[in-house]
Coordinates of N, CA and C in Angstrom, one line a residue:
Chain Z
Q140 N 49.6 8.0 -16.3 CA 48.2 8.8 -16.0 C 48.7 10.2 -15.9
P141 N 47.7 11.1 -16.3 CA 47.9 12.7 -16.0 C 47.8 13.0 -14.6
V142 N 48.6 14.2 -14.4 CA 48.4 14.5 -13.0 C 47.8 16.0 -13.0
L143 N 46.6 15.9 -12.3 CA 45.9 17.4 -12.1 C 46.4 17.9 -10.9
T144 N 46.9 19.1 -11.1 CA 47.7 20.1 -10.0 C 46.4 20.8 -9.2
Q145 N 46.5 20.5 -7.9 CA 45.4 21.6 -7.0 C 46.8 21.7 -6.2
P146 N 46.4 23.2 -5.6 CA 47.2 23.7 -4.3 C 46.6 23.0 -3.3
P147 N 47.7 22.6 -2.3 CA 47.5 21.7 -1.3 C 46.6 22.5 -0.1
S148 N 46.6 23.9 -0.1 CA 45.7 24.6 0.7 C 45.4 25.9 0.4
S149 N 44.3 26.2 0.8 CA 43.9 27.5 0.6 C 43.0 28.1 2.0
S150 N 43.1 29.5 1.9 CA 42.0 29.9 3.2 C 41.4 31.3 2.7
A151 N 40.3 31.4 3.2 CA 39.7 32.8 3.1 C 38.6 32.9 4.5
S152 N 38.1 34.1 4.4 CA 37.4 34.4 5.7 C 35.9 34.2 5.3
P153 N 35.1 34.0 6.1 CA 33.6 34.0 6.1 C 33.4 35.0 5.4
G154 N 32.2 34.9 4.4 CA 31.7 36.1 3.5 C 32.6 36.0 2.7
E155 N 33.7 36.1 2.6 CA 34.4 36.0 1.1 C 34.3 34.9 0.1
S156 N 35.2 35.1 -1.1 CA 35.0 33.9 -2.1 C 36.1 33.1 -2.0
A157 N 36.1 32.0 -2.2 CA 37.2 31.2 -2.6 C 37.3 30.5 -4.1
R158 N 38.6 30.6 -4.5 CA 38.8 30.0 -5.9 C 39.8 29.0 -6.1
L159 N 39.2 27.6 -6.1 CA 40.2 26.7 -6.3 C 40.5 26.4 -7.5
T160 N 41.5 25.9 -7.8 CA 42.1 25.6 -9.1 C 42.6 24.1 -9.3
C161 N 42.4 23.7 -10.3 CA 42.7 22.5 -11.1 C 43.6 22.6 -12.2
T162 N 44.7 22.4 -12.3 CA 45.6 22.6 -13.5 C 45.8 21.4 -14.3
L163 N 45.6 21.2 -15.6 CA 45.7 20.1 -16.3 C 47.2 20.0 -17.0
P164 N 47.6 18.8 -17.0 CA 49.1 18.9 -18.0 C 48.9 19.7 -19.2
S165 N 49.9 20.3 -19.8 CA 49.5 20.8 -21.2 C 49.3 20.2 -22.2
D166 N 49.4 18.5 -21.9 CA 49.2 17.9 -23.2 C 47.5 17.5 -23.2
I167 N 46.7 18.2 -22.2 CA 45.4 17.8 -22.3 C 44.8 19.2 -22.2
N168 N 43.8 19.3 -23.2 CA 43.4 20.7 -23.3 C 42.1 20.8 -22.1
V169 N 42.1 21.8 -21.2 CA 40.8 21.9 -20.3 C 39.6 22.1 -21.0
G170 N 39.7 22.6 -22.4 CA 38.5 23.0 -23.2 C 37.8 21.7 -23.6
S171 N 38.4 20.7 -23.7 CA 37.8 19.4 -24.2 C 37.0 18.5 -22.9
Y172 N 37.1 19.0 -21.7 CA 36.7 17.9 -20.6 C 35.8 18.4 -19.8
N173 N 34.8 17.6 -19.4 CA 34.1 17.9 -18.1 C 34.9 18.0 -17.0
I174 N 34.9 18.8 -15.9 CA 35.7 18.9 -14.9 C 34.6 18.7 -13.7
Y175 N 35.0 17.9 -12.8 CA 34.0 17.2 -11.7 C 34.6 17.9 -10.6
W176 N 33.8 18.5 -9.7 CA 34.5 18.8 -8.1 C 33.5 18.0 -7.1
Y177 N 34.3 17.7 -6.1 CA 33.7 17.0 -4.9 C 34.3 17.6 -3.6
Q178 N 33.6 17.6 -2.7 CA 33.9 18.2 -1.3 C 34.0 17.1 -0.3
Q179 N 34.8 16.8 0.7 CA 34.9 15.9 1.7 C 35.4 16.5 2.8
K180 N 34.5 16.1 3.8 CA 35.0 16.6 5.2 C 35.5 15.3 6.0
P181 N 36.2 15.5 7.0 CA 36.8 14.5 7.9 C 35.5 13.2 8.1
G182 N 36.3 12.2 7.9 CA 35.4 11.1 8.3 C 34.2 10.7 7.3
S183 N 34.0 11.5 6.4 CA 32.8 11.1 5.6 C 33.5 10.7 4.1
P184 N 32.4 10.3 3.4 CA 32.6 9.9 1.8 C 32.8 11.5 1.1
P185 N 33.3 11.4 0.0 CA 33.0 12.7 -0.7 C 31.8 12.9 -1.1
R186 N 31.5 14.3 -1.4 CA 30.3 14.8 -1.9 C 30.3 15.3 -3.3
Y187 N 29.4 15.0 -4.4 CA 29.7 15.7 -5.6 C 29.1 16.9 -5.6
L188 N 29.8 18.0 -5.9 CA 29.1 19.3 -6.2 C 28.7 19.8 -7.5
L189 N 29.6 19.6 -8.5 CA 29.2 20.3 -9.8 C 30.2 19.6 -10.9
Y190 N 29.5 19.8 -11.9 CA 30.5 19.7 -13.1 C 30.5 21.0 -13.8
Y191 N 31.6 21.2 -14.5 CA 31.7 22.2 -15.6 C 32.3 21.9 -17.0
Y192 N 31.6 22.1 -18.1 CA 32.2 22.0 -19.3 C 32.2 23.6 -20.1
S193 N 31.1 24.0 -20.0 CA 30.8 25.4 -20.4 C 29.7 26.1 -19.9
D194 N 29.8 27.2 -20.1 CA 28.5 28.0 -19.5 C 27.3 27.3 -20.0
S195 N 27.2 26.8 -21.1 CA 26.0 26.4 -21.7 C 25.8 24.7 -21.4
D196 N 26.8 24.1 -20.6 CA 26.9 22.7 -20.2 C 27.6 22.6 -19.0
K197 N 26.8 22.6 -18.1 CA 27.2 22.5 -16.6 C 25.8 21.9 -15.7
G198 N 26.3 21.3 -14.9 CA 25.5 20.8 -13.8 C 25.9 20.8 -12.2
Q199 N 24.6 20.9 -11.6 CA 25.0 21.0 -10.0 C 24.4 20.0 -9.4
G200 N 25.3 19.5 -8.4 CA 24.7 18.3 -7.7 C 23.4 18.6 -7.0
S201 N 22.8 17.5 -6.6 CA 21.6 17.8 -5.7 C 21.8 18.3 -4.3
G202 N 21.1 19.2 -4.3 CA 21.1 20.1 -2.7 C 22.5 20.9 -2.9
V203 N 23.1 21.3 -4.0 CA 24.3 21.9 -3.8 C 24.1 23.6 -3.9
P204 N 24.4 24.4 -3.0 CA 23.8 25.9 -3.2 C 24.7 26.5 -4.3
S205 N 23.8 27.2 -5.0 CA 24.2 28.2 -6.0 C 25.6 29.0 -5.7
R206 N 26.0 29.1 -4.7 CA 27.2 29.7 -4.3 C 28.4 28.9 -4.8
F207 N 28.1 27.6 -4.9 CA 29.2 26.6 -5.7 C 29.0 26.6 -7.2
S208 N 30.3 27.4 -7.8 CA 30.0 27.3 -9.4 C 31.5 26.9 -9.8
G209 N 31.3 26.7 -11.1 CA 32.4 26.0 -11.7 C 32.8 27.1 -13.1
S210 N 33.9 27.0 -13.5 CA 34.6 27.7 -14.5 C 35.8 27.1 -15.3
K211 N 36.1 27.7 -16.2 CA 37.6 27.2 -16.8 C 38.4 28.7 -17.1
D212 N 39.7 28.3 -16.9 CA 40.9 29.4 -17.3 C 41.4 28.6 -18.5
A213 N 41.2 29.2 -19.8 CA 41.6 28.3 -21.0 C 43.2 28.9 -21.0
S214 N 43.4 29.9 -20.7 CA 44.9 30.6 -20.9 C 45.8 30.0 -19.9
A215 N 45.2 29.3 -19.0 CA 46.1 28.6 -17.8 C 45.7 27.0 -18.0
N216 N 44.9 26.7 -18.6 CA 44.6 25.2 -18.6 C 44.0 24.6 -17.6
T217 N 43.1 25.7 -16.9 CA 42.9 25.0 -15.6 C 41.3 25.5 -15.3
G218 N 40.9 24.3 -14.5 CA 39.5 24.4 -14.0 C 39.5 25.2 -12.7
I219 N 38.3 25.7 -12.4 CA 38.2 26.5 -11.3 C 36.7 26.1 -10.5
L220 N 36.9 26.1 -9.4 CA 35.7 26.2 -8.4 C 35.7 27.3 -7.5
L221 N 34.6 27.9 -7.6 CA 34.5 29.2 -7.1 C 33.3 29.0 -5.8
I222 N 33.7 29.4 -4.8 CA 32.5 29.4 -3.6 C 32.7 30.8 -3.0
S223 N 31.3 31.2 -3.5 CA 31.1 32.7 -2.7 C 30.3 32.5 -1.6
G224 N 30.4 33.9 -0.9 CA 29.7 33.8 0.6 C 30.2 32.6 1.2
L225 N 31.3 32.7 1.6 CA 32.1 31.5 2.4 C 31.5 31.3 3.6
Q226 N 31.1 29.9 3.9 CA 30.4 29.9 5.4 C 31.5 28.7 6.2
S227 N 31.5 28.9 7.4 CA 32.3 27.8 8.2 C 32.3 26.3 8.0
E228 N 31.0 25.9 7.2 CA 30.6 24.7 7.0 C 31.2 24.1 5.6
D229 N 31.9 25.3 4.7 CA 32.4 24.9 3.6 C 34.1 24.6 3.9
E230 N 34.4 24.5 5.0 CA 35.9 24.1 5.5 C 35.8 22.6 5.0
A231 N 36.8 22.3 4.1 CA 36.9 20.6 3.8 C 37.9 20.6 2.9
D232 N 37.8 19.2 2.3 CA 39.0 19.0 1.1 C 38.0 19.2 -0.2
Y233 N 38.8 19.5 -1.1 CA 38.1 19.6 -2.3 C 39.0 18.8 -3.7
Y234 N 38.2 18.1 -4.5 CA 39.0 17.6 -5.3 C 38.3 17.7 -6.8
C235 N 39.3 17.9 -7.8 CA 38.6 17.8 -9.0 C 38.9 16.5 -9.9
M236 N 37.9 16.2 -10.7 CA 38.1 14.8 -11.5 C 38.0 15.1 -13.1
I237 N 38.7 14.5 -13.7 CA 38.2 14.4 -15.1 C 38.5 12.8 -15.7
W238 N 38.1 12.7 -17.1 CA 38.3 11.3 -17.7 C 39.1 11.6 -18.9
P239 N 40.2 11.5 -19.0 CA 41.3 12.2 -20.0 C 41.3 10.8 -20.9
S240 N 41.2 9.8 -20.6 CA 41.1 8.6 -21.4 C 41.2 7.1 -20.7
N241 N 40.0 6.7 -20.7 CA 40.1 5.0 -20.2 C 40.3 5.2 -18.7
A242 N 40.2 6.5 -17.7 CA 40.4 6.2 -16.3 C 39.9 7.5 -15.9
W243 N 39.4 7.4 -14.7 CA 38.9 8.6 -14.0 C 40.4 9.1 -13.4
V244 N 40.6 10.2 -13.3 CA 41.8 10.7 -12.6 C 41.3 12.1 -11.7
F245 N 41.8 11.9 -10.4 CA 41.5 12.9 -9.4 C 42.8 13.6 -9.3
G246 N 42.5 15.1 -9.1 CA 43.4 15.9 -8.7 C 44.1 15.6 -7.0
G247 N 45.0 16.0 -6.6 CA 45.7 15.7 -5.0 C 44.9 16.4 -4.2
G248 N 43.9 17.5 -4.5 CA 43.0 17.9 -3.4 C 43.6 19.2 -2.9
T249 N 42.6 20.0 -2.5 CA 42.9 21.4 -1.6 C 42.2 21.4 -0.3
K250 N 42.9 21.6 0.7 CA 42.3 21.8 2.0 C 41.8 23.3 1.9
L251 N 40.5 23.7 2.1 CA 40.1 25.0 2.4 C 39.9 25.2 3.9
T252 N 40.4 26.2 4.1 CA 40.3 26.7 5.8 C 39.6 28.1 5.6
V253 N 38.5 27.9 6.6 CA 37.6 29.1 6.5 C 38.1 29.8 7.7
L254 N 38.5 30.9 7.7 CA 39.4 31.5 8.9 C 38.7 32.2 9.8
Chain O
Q187 N 15.2 7.3 -2.4 CA 16.7 7.7 -2.5 C 17.5 6.6 -2.2
V188 N 18.5 6.8 -3.1 CA 19.6 5.7 -3.3 C 20.6 5.6 -2.1
Q189 N 20.9 4.4 -1.5 CA 21.9 4.2 -0.5 C 22.8 3.1 -1.1
L190 N 24.0 3.2 -0.7 CA 25.1 2.6 -1.0 C 25.5 1.9 0.5
V191 N 25.4 0.5 0.7 CA 26.1 0.2 1.9 C 27.2 -0.9 2.0
Q192 N 28.3 -0.5 2.3 CA 29.3 -1.2 2.2 C 29.4 -2.2 3.5
S193 N 30.2 -3.4 3.0 CA 30.8 -4.2 4.0 C 31.8 -3.8 5.2
G194 N 31.8 -4.4 6.3 CA 32.8 -3.7 7.3 C 34.2 -3.8 7.1
A195 N 34.7 -3.0 8.4 CA 36.4 -3.2 8.1 C 37.1 -4.5 8.0
E196 N 38.2 -4.6 7.5 CA 38.8 -5.9 7.3 C 40.4 -5.6 7.5
V197 N 41.0 -6.7 8.3 CA 42.5 -6.8 8.7 C 42.8 -7.6 8.0
K198 N 44.0 -7.6 7.1 CA 44.5 -8.9 6.2 C 45.8 -8.8 6.2
K199 N 46.4 -10.2 6.0 CA 47.9 -10.1 6.1 C 48.4 -9.7 4.5
P200 N 49.7 -9.5 4.4 CA 50.3 -8.9 3.3 C 50.2 -10.5 2.4
G201 N 50.0 -10.1 1.1 CA 49.8 -11.2 0.4 C 48.7 -11.9 0.0
S202 N 47.5 -11.6 1.0 CA 46.2 -12.3 0.9 C 45.2 -11.3 0.0
S203 N 43.9 -11.7 0.2 CA 43.0 -10.8 -0.9 C 41.9 -10.4 0.2
V204 N 41.2 -9.4 -0.3 CA 40.2 -8.8 0.4 C 39.0 -8.6 -0.6
K205 N 37.9 -8.8 -0.2 CA 36.7 -8.6 -0.9 C 35.7 -7.7 -0.4
V206 N 35.2 -6.6 -0.9 CA 34.5 -5.8 -0.2 C 33.1 -5.6 -1.2
S207 N 32.1 -5.4 -0.3 CA 30.8 -5.4 -1.1 C 30.2 -4.2 -1.1
C208 N 29.4 -3.9 -1.8 CA 28.5 -2.3 -1.7 C 27.2 -2.9 -2.2
K209 N 26.2 -2.7 -1.2 CA 24.8 -3.2 -1.8 C 23.9 -1.8 -1.9
A210 N 23.2 -1.9 -3.1 CA 22.6 -0.5 -3.3 C 20.9 -1.1 -3.3
S211 N 20.2 0.4 -2.8 CA 19.0 0.1 -2.4 C 18.4 1.6 -2.9
G212 N 17.1 1.7 -3.1 CA 16.3 2.9 -3.6 C 16.6 3.4 -5.1
G213 N 17.2 2.7 -5.8 CA 17.1 2.9 -7.4 C 17.3 1.8 -8.3
T214 N 17.2 2.1 -9.3 CA 17.8 1.1 -10.4 C 19.4 1.0 -10.4
F215 N 19.7 -0.2 -9.9 CA 20.8 -1.0 -10.0 C 21.8 -1.0 -11.2
S216 N 21.0 -1.8 -11.9 CA 21.5 -2.4 -13.0 C 22.2 -1.1 -14.3
S217 N 21.1 -0.2 -14.3 CA 21.6 0.6 -15.3 C 22.6 1.8 -15.3
Y218 N 23.2 1.9 -14.2 CA 24.3 2.8 -13.7 C 25.3 2.3 -13.3
A219 N 26.4 2.9 -13.9 CA 27.9 2.3 -13.5 C 28.2 2.4 -11.9
I220 N 29.1 1.8 -11.6 CA 29.6 1.6 -10.2 C 30.9 1.7 -10.2
S221 N 31.8 2.9 -9.6 CA 33.1 3.0 -9.5 C 33.6 2.6 -8.0
W222 N 34.9 2.3 -8.0 CA 35.6 2.2 -6.8 C 36.6 2.8 -6.7
V223 N 36.7 3.4 -5.3 CA 37.7 4.7 -5.4 C 38.2 4.4 -3.8
R224 N 39.5 4.6 -3.7 CA 40.2 4.5 -2.5 C 41.1 5.3 -1.9
Q225 N 41.2 5.5 -0.8 CA 41.6 6.8 -0.1 C 42.8 6.2 1.0
A226 N 44.0 6.2 0.8 CA 44.8 5.8 1.8 C 45.0 7.0 3.1
P227 N 45.6 6.6 4.0 CA 45.3 7.6 5.4 C 45.8 8.8 4.8
G228 N 45.3 10.0 5.1 CA 46.0 11.3 4.7 C 46.1 11.6 3.5
Q229 N 45.7 10.8 2.7 CA 45.8 11.1 1.0 C 44.6 11.4 0.1
G230 N 44.7 11.6 -0.8 CA 43.8 12.0 -1.8 C 43.2 10.8 -2.6
L231 N 42.0 11.0 -3.2 CA 41.3 9.7 -3.9 C 41.9 9.3 -5.1
E232 N 41.5 7.9 -5.1 CA 42.1 7.2 -6.4 C 41.3 6.4 -6.6
W233 N 41.0 6.5 -8.2 CA 40.0 5.6 -8.8 C 40.6 4.2 -9.0
M234 N 39.9 3.2 -8.7 CA 40.6 2.0 -9.2 C 39.7 1.2 -10.2
G235 N 38.7 1.6 -10.5 CA 38.0 0.9 -11.7 C 36.4 0.9 -11.8
G236 N 35.7 0.5 -12.7 CA 34.2 0.7 -12.5 C 33.6 -0.7 -13.4
I237 N 32.3 -0.6 -13.2 CA 31.6 -2.0 -13.9 C 29.8 -1.3 -14.2
I238 N 29.8 -1.7 -15.3 CA 28.5 -1.5 -15.7 C 27.6 -2.5 -15.3
P239 N 26.6 -3.0 -14.5 CA 26.3 -4.2 -13.9 C 25.4 -4.7 -15.1
I240 N 24.6 -4.0 -15.7 CA 23.7 -4.5 -16.9 C 24.6 -5.4 -17.9
F241 N 25.7 -5.0 -18.2 CA 26.8 -5.6 -19.0 C 27.6 -6.7 -18.3
G242 N 28.2 -6.3 -17.2 CA 29.1 -6.9 -16.4 C 30.4 -6.6 -16.9
T243 N 30.5 -5.4 -17.5 CA 31.8 -5.3 -18.1 C 32.6 -4.3 -16.9
A244 N 33.8 -4.8 -16.8 CA 34.5 -3.8 -16.0 C 35.5 -2.9 -16.6
N245 N 36.0 -2.0 -16.0 CA 36.8 -1.1 -16.6 C 38.0 -0.9 -15.4
Y246 N 39.3 -1.2 -15.4 CA 40.3 -0.9 -14.4 C 41.1 0.0 -14.8
A247 N 41.6 0.8 -13.6 CA 42.7 1.5 -14.0 C 44.2 0.9 -14.2
Q248 N 45.0 1.3 -14.9 CA 46.2 0.6 -15.5 C 47.1 0.2 -14.0
K249 N 46.9 1.1 -13.0 CA 48.0 0.6 -11.9 C 47.4 -0.5 -11.2
F250 N 46.0 -0.9 -11.4 CA 45.5 -2.1 -10.5 C 45.2 -3.1 -11.3
Q251 N 45.4 -2.9 -12.8 CA 45.4 -4.1 -13.6 C 46.0 -5.3 -13.4
G252 N 45.3 -6.6 -13.1 CA 45.7 -7.7 -12.6 C 45.6 -8.2 -11.3
R253 N 45.4 -7.1 -10.5 CA 45.4 -7.2 -9.0 C 43.8 -7.2 -8.5
V254 N 43.0 -6.3 -9.3 CA 41.8 -6.0 -8.8 C 40.7 -6.8 -9.6
T255 N 39.3 -7.1 -9.0 CA 38.4 -7.6 -9.9 C 37.2 -6.8 -9.4
I256 N 36.3 -6.5 -10.3 CA 35.1 -5.8 -9.8 C 34.0 -6.6 -10.6
T257 N 33.2 -6.9 -9.7 CA 31.8 -7.7 -10.3 C 30.6 -7.1 -9.7
A258 N 29.5 -7.6 -10.1 CA 28.3 -7.1 -9.9 C 27.0 -8.4 -10.0
D259 N 26.3 -8.3 -8.8 CA 25.3 -9.3 -9.0 C 24.2 -8.4 -9.2
E260 N 23.4 -8.5 -10.0 CA 22.3 -7.9 -10.4 C 21.1 -8.3 -9.7
S261 N 21.2 -9.6 -9.2 CA 20.0 -10.5 -8.2 C 19.8 -9.7 -7.0
T262 N 21.0 -9.5 -6.4 CA 21.0 -8.8 -5.0 C 21.4 -7.3 -5.0
S263 N 21.8 -6.7 -6.1 CA 21.9 -5.3 -6.3 C 23.3 -4.9 -5.6
T264 N 24.2 -6.0 -5.7 CA 25.4 -5.7 -5.0 C 26.5 -6.0 -6.0
A265 N 27.5 -4.6 -5.6 CA 28.8 -4.8 -6.4 C 30.0 -5.3 -5.6
Y266 N 30.7 -5.6 -6.1 CA 32.2 -6.2 -5.4 C 33.6 -5.8 -6.0
M267 N 34.2 -5.5 -5.0 CA 35.9 -5.0 -5.3 C 36.7 -6.0 -4.8
E268 N 37.5 -7.0 -5.4 CA 38.4 -7.9 -4.9 C 39.8 -7.3 -5.3
L269 N 40.7 -7.3 -4.1 CA 41.9 -6.7 -4.3 C 42.9 -8.0 -3.8
S270 N 43.7 -8.5 -4.8 CA 44.6 -9.4 -4.3 C 46.2 -9.0 -4.3
S271 N 47.0 -10.0 -3.6 CA 48.5 -9.8 -3.4 C 48.8 -8.4 -2.7
L272 N 47.8 -8.3 -1.4 CA 47.8 -7.2 -0.8 C 49.1 -6.7 -0.2
R273 N 49.6 -5.7 0.0 CA 50.8 -5.1 0.7 C 50.2 -3.8 1.5
S274 N 51.3 -3.5 2.5 CA 50.8 -2.5 3.4 C 50.3 -1.2 2.7
E275 N 51.0 -0.9 1.7 CA 50.4 0.5 0.7 C 49.0 0.2 0.4
D276 N 48.1 -0.8 0.4 CA 46.8 -0.9 0.3 C 46.0 -0.6 1.2
T277 N 46.8 -0.1 2.2 CA 45.8 0.1 3.6 C 45.3 1.4 3.3
A278 N 44.0 1.4 3.4 CA 43.1 2.7 2.8 C 41.5 2.3 3.1
V279 N 41.0 3.4 3.0 CA 39.3 3.2 3.0 C 38.8 3.1 1.3
Y280 N 38.0 2.1 1.1 CA 37.8 1.8 -0.2 C 36.1 2.4 -0.4
Y281 N 35.9 2.8 -1.3 CA 34.7 3.7 -1.4 C 33.9 2.8 -2.8
C282 N 32.7 2.7 -2.6 CA 32.0 2.4 -3.8 C 31.3 3.8 -4.2
A283 N 30.8 4.1 -5.6 CA 30.3 5.3 -6.0 C 29.1 5.0 -7.0
R284 N 28.2 5.4 -7.0 CA 27.3 5.0 -8.3 C 27.3 6.3 -9.3
Q285 N 27.5 6.2 -10.5 CA 27.7 7.0 -11.5 C 26.4 7.7 -11.9
S286 N 26.3 9.0 -12.6 CA 24.9 9.4 -12.8 C 24.6 8.8 -14.1
G287 N 25.7 8.2 -15.1 CA 25.3 7.6 -16.3 C 25.5 6.2 -16.5
A288 N 25.3 5.6 -17.5 CA 25.3 4.2 -17.9 C 26.4 4.0 -18.1
G289 N 27.6 4.8 -18.5 CA 28.6 4.1 -18.8 C 29.8 4.6 -17.7
I290 N 31.0 3.9 -17.5 CA 31.9 4.3 -16.7 C 32.8 5.5 -16.9
S291 N 32.6 5.9 -18.0 CA 33.3 7.3 -18.4 C 32.2 8.3 -18.4
A292 N 30.9 7.9 -18.0 CA 29.9 9.2 -18.1 C 29.3 9.3 -16.5
G293 N 29.4 10.8 -16.4 CA 28.6 11.4 -15.4 C 29.5 11.2 -14.0
S294 N 28.8 12.1 -13.2 CA 29.3 12.4 -12.1 C 28.9 11.0 -11.1
F295 N 30.1 11.0 -9.8 CA 29.8 10.0 -8.7 C 28.9 10.6 -7.8
D296 N 27.4 10.3 -8.0 CA 26.7 10.9 -7.4 C 26.4 10.6 -5.9
Y297 N 26.2 9.0 -5.6 CA 25.9 8.5 -4.5 C 27.4 7.7 -4.1
W298 N 27.7 7.8 -2.8 CA 28.8 7.1 -2.4 C 28.4 6.3 -1.2
G299 N 28.9 5.0 -1.0 CA 28.9 4.3 0.4 C 29.7 4.9 1.4
Q300 N 29.6 4.4 2.5 CA 30.0 5.0 3.6 C 31.6 4.6 3.8
G301 N 32.2 3.9 3.0 CA 33.7 3.3 3.1 C 33.6 2.2 3.7
T302 N 35.1 1.6 3.5 CA 35.2 0.2 4.4 C 36.7 0.5 4.6
L303 N 37.2 0.1 5.6 CA 38.6 0.5 5.9 C 39.3 -0.9 5.7
V304 N 40.3 -0.7 5.0 CA 41.1 -2.3 4.9 C 42.6 -2.0 5.2
T305 N 42.8 -2.8 6.4 CA 44.0 -2.8 6.9 C 45.2 -3.7 6.4
V306 N 46.1 -3.6 6.0 CA 47.0 -4.6 5.7 C 48.3 -4.6 6.6
S307 N 48.4 -5.8 7.5 CA 49.3 -5.7 8.6 C 49.8 -7.2 8.9
S308 N 51.1 -7.2 9.0 CA 51.4 -8.6 9.2 C 51.4 -8.8 10.8

């Protein structure tokens, strides 16, 4: 199974923006896949945030604030979750997910700390 | 509102099997894929497989092929995940999740069960 690489940790201050990345292996083109993002807080199941394919093909989870948004950096073969106007409640683990072929694959997750 | 309610925690011996249930309410059960995802203590998420209840066809992650069986009972809106030949590394929280599409490869995991802790210990 391909490995989706996420930095283990990230931090930012309240009100700032956090940019979380999900890098695909070189043999999988990020431009060809929906990138799904999930948020998980301790002791709770994951929560679906959004998916991003392109600016014209994206979707937000039910009740997810618009300050959560997705994008891609094709040059880095990376999916991006941008959280603007950080709040303390955004402190959580964040996972990316794709379906490259015949199986769903999750990234290892990024623990976001809101300082 | 869709709700997924899973069965309770289990403690199992190595080599045995466990069967976890996931009962859906508040929506159409048969038309949406159900996936199973597990999370070992302090670790990330791992997809195990999924099923489309209306077809009864399951798809499994290669890692679990031959050891996991996912089924669904439309009459009770319940999905099941059975894992056999348990070992200590299978200790994890097991989640069911309903997808937003009718195919296992389609759509996000919109609704999640509360999770079932399975502990494998001698």
